[in-house]
Amino acid sequence: MPQPESSSQEQAQPEADPQTQFQPRPTYTEVQDLHAHAGNEVTVAGWVETVRIHGKVAFIVLRDGTGLVQCVLVRKALGDEDWETGTGELPQESTVEITGEVKLDDRAPGGAELVVSGLRLLSKAEEFPIQPKEHGIEFLMDNRHLWLRSSMQRAGLKVRAEVMQAVHDFFYDRGFTRIDTPILTGSIGESAGTLFSTDYFGEKAYLAQTGQLYVETACPAFRKVYCFGPTFRAEKSKTRRHLTEFWMVEPEVAFADSDENMRLQETFVTYLVERALERCSEELKVLERDTSKLEQVRGPFPRMSYTEAVEYLQSQGNDIAWGRDLGAADETILASRSDLPTLIYNYPKEAKAFYMKENPDDPRTVLCNDMLAPEGYGEIIGGSQREDDLDRLVTRIREEGLPEEVYSWYLDLRRYGSFVHSGFGLGIERTVAWITGRPHVREMIPYPRLMNRLNP
Ligand code: 4AD
Ligand code: MG
């Protein structure tokens, strides 16, 4: 029987303890919320972007990580001490706490200003290495930890974060189960050519090139699954599309064939682009992205078989022979025929990984596809129907000279209830580079790992 005392006790409970809520400094108002405080006095804290002094009035632009706000200092109103703090030596990136009245102003960045009534220096910065002038890319990359604070980098990484959230939302809403696949592995996922290896208690371990083989095994458990994590490739290429550590999302669907796989890709990419356009319009403006072409992105996308692609390239004077993989220049030519991404399907077996299903209509080829982004951004997706025939898969593993023993668990998937299944991998950095219109994948990840860069 419920005790009357206990229910009245519950009612008497104080409100949730603010210490246990995620609110590190509830006393500081976030700049993004200033609109709600028009006419009131608030205290904000952040980093100084610029200070301009015009006689007895000064302007500090403050960045608090949620936005920028212009703070207006009037000498007479503020008093000498605070005026001195704000206009004396206040180097860029110093940390300050500013109290003032919120005044809405459409001309101000973020639509609001602070009329300062108090100012406190929390930490005076040393001279900031990144100045508002042209710096070389290596210098900026050496200072990546500081470069992150600049407006273009903030905008790019914000779009990345939105796209990554959209990835999860898309699959969650469609009933996919997220499967986390290992990063340290004993088997080669894609190809032997680009492996990072490390000693694992006397054994050799590889950093995962893909989560695919593992995520496939979760299909009989959950039917529709995806993994999403960092993947590693010892790419010795210094191009604007290659990282040695990049993030890839890899869905896998039981009873889906290659055709359905391509349809899922179209729906998925359309969704990602829409989400970025819808929720990152400010960031895309900062990045000066012309969004008119992105706004047209909606499936179905143009499709072309590999064989048709080769014929087209040959008709353009390219001497590509059937059987050769498409290079970056070929991809750009093929993708530039449309403002939408282009799907190229059924490549020759030799050009692709061992796990792809042989095409019953043309056994020289496999049931696979790449998705090429428009505007020269290259391959953003690689996917295929998987070889579900045990004998054929074993033959392919042998042909590729891969160590058969370590794939016994992968082969088990064909031994215990084999099934048609397909999936793909989408590279986050290449996709975000395309959406933001930035030329190089290195700016699309907080700390890029490149052939010549491991620091910071
Ligand atoms: O075409 P890939 O190699 O496919 C796979 O790894 C499959 N296992 C995926 C699957 O079917 N589950 O790589 C997929 C995508 C590429 O299309 C590209 O977007 C990205 O991953 N990618 C890279 N991104 C940045 N730097 C690199 N070095 C990349 N290599 C691949
Ligand atoms: Mg590929």
CSV table of C-alpha atoms and ligand atoms in Angstrom, one decimal, residues 189-190 209-213 215 227 231-233 235 237 241-252 261 352-353 355-356 369-371 378-384 386 422-431 441, ligand 1:
chain,number,residue,atom,x,y,z
A,189,GLY,CA,39.3,-5.5,-45.0
A,190,GLU,CA,39.9,-4.0,-48.4
A,209,GLN,CA,40.3,-0.1,-43.4
A,210,THR,CA,36.6,-0.7,-43.2
A,211,GLY,CA,34.1,-2.1,-40.7
A,212,GLN,CA,32.2,-3.9,-43.5
A,213,LEU,CA,33.2,-7.5,-43.0
A,215,VAL,CA,29.0,-5.3,-40.0
A,227,CYS,CA,28.8,1.0,-38.5
A,231,THR,CA,39.1,4.0,-40.8
A,232,PHE,CA,42.7,3.9,-41.7
A,233,ARG,CA,44.6,3.6,-45.0
A,235,GLU,CA,47.7,6.0,-48.7
A,237,SER,CA,49.0,9.7,-52.3
A,241,ARG,CA,40.8,13.6,-51.5
A,242,HIS,CA,43.0,11.4,-49.4
A,243,LEU,CA,43.4,11.2,-45.7
A,244,THR,CA,45.1,8.3,-43.9
A,245,GLU,CA,42.5,8.4,-41.2
A,246,PHE,CA,38.9,9.2,-42.3
A,247,TRP,CA,35.4,8.5,-41.1
A,248,MET,CA,33.2,6.2,-43.0
A,249,VAL,CA,29.6,5.2,-42.5
A,250,GLU,CA,28.8,1.7,-43.7
A,251,PRO,CA,25.2,0.4,-43.8
A,252,GLU,CA,24.5,-3.3,-44.7
A,261,ASN,CA,21.6,-0.7,-52.6
A,352,LYS,CA,37.5,-4.2,-57.1
A,353,ALA,CA,37.7,-5.9,-53.7
A,355,TYR,CA,34.0,-9.7,-51.4
A,356,MET,CA,31.9,-8.3,-54.3
A,369,ASN,CA,28.8,0.8,-57.7
A,370,ASP,CA,30.6,4.0,-56.9
A,371,MET,CA,28.9,7.3,-56.4
A,378,GLY,CA,35.2,12.4,-56.9
A,379,GLU,CA,34.1,9.2,-55.3
A,380,ILE,CA,32.1,9.6,-52.1
A,381,ILE,CA,30.6,6.1,-52.0
A,382,GLY,CA,31.8,2.7,-52.8
A,383,GLY,CA,29.3,-0.2,-52.4
A,384,SER,CA,28.3,-3.6,-53.6
A,386,ARG,CA,28.3,-9.2,-51.4
A,422,SER,CA,24.4,-5.4,-50.0
A,423,GLY,CA,25.9,-2.3,-48.4
A,424,PHE,CA,28.1,0.6,-49.0
A,425,GLY,CA,30.6,3.0,-47.4
A,426,LEU,CA,30.3,6.8,-47.6
A,427,GLY,CA,33.4,8.9,-46.7
A,428,ILE,CA,32.4,11.8,-44.4
A,429,GLU,CA,35.2,14.1,-45.3
A,430,ARG,CA,34.8,13.9,-49.0
A,431,THR,CA,31.0,14.3,-48.7
A,441,VAL,CA,39.4,17.1,-47.3
B,1,4AD,O1,35.4,2.5,-51.8
B,1,4AD,P1,35.9,2.1,-50.4
B,1,4AD,O2,37.3,1.7,-50.3
B,1,4AD,O3,34.8,1.1,-49.8
B,1,4AD,C1,34.9,0.4,-48.7
B,1,4AD,O4,35.7,0.6,-47.8
B,1,4AD,C2,33.8,-0.6,-48.5
B,1,4AD,N1,34.2,-1.5,-47.5
B,1,4AD,C3,32.5,0.1,-48.2
B,1,4AD,C4,31.4,-0.8,-48.0
B,1,4AD,O5,30.9,-1.4,-49.0
B,1,4AD,N2,30.9,-1.0,-46.8
B,1,4AD,O6,35.7,3.4,-49.5
B,1,4AD,C5,34.4,4.0,-49.3
B,1,4AD,C6,34.5,5.5,-49.3
B,1,4AD,C7,35.0,6.1,-50.6
B,1,4AD,O7,34.0,6.2,-51.5
B,1,4AD,C8,35.5,7.5,-50.1
B,1,4AD,O8,34.4,8.4,-49.9
B,1,4AD,C9,36.0,7.2,-48.7
B,1,4AD,O9,35.4,6.0,-48.3
B,1,4AD,N3,37.5,7.0,-48.7
B,1,4AD,C10,38.3,8.0,-48.3
B,1,4AD,N4,38.2,9.2,-47.8
B,1,4AD,C11,39.2,9.9,-47.5
B,1,4AD,N5,40.5,9.5,-47.6
B,1,4AD,C12,40.7,8.2,-48.1
B,1,4AD,N6,42.0,7.8,-48.2
B,1,4AD,C13,39.6,7.4,-48.5
B,1,4AD,N7,39.5,6.2,-49.0
B,1,4AD,C14,38.2,5.9,-49.1
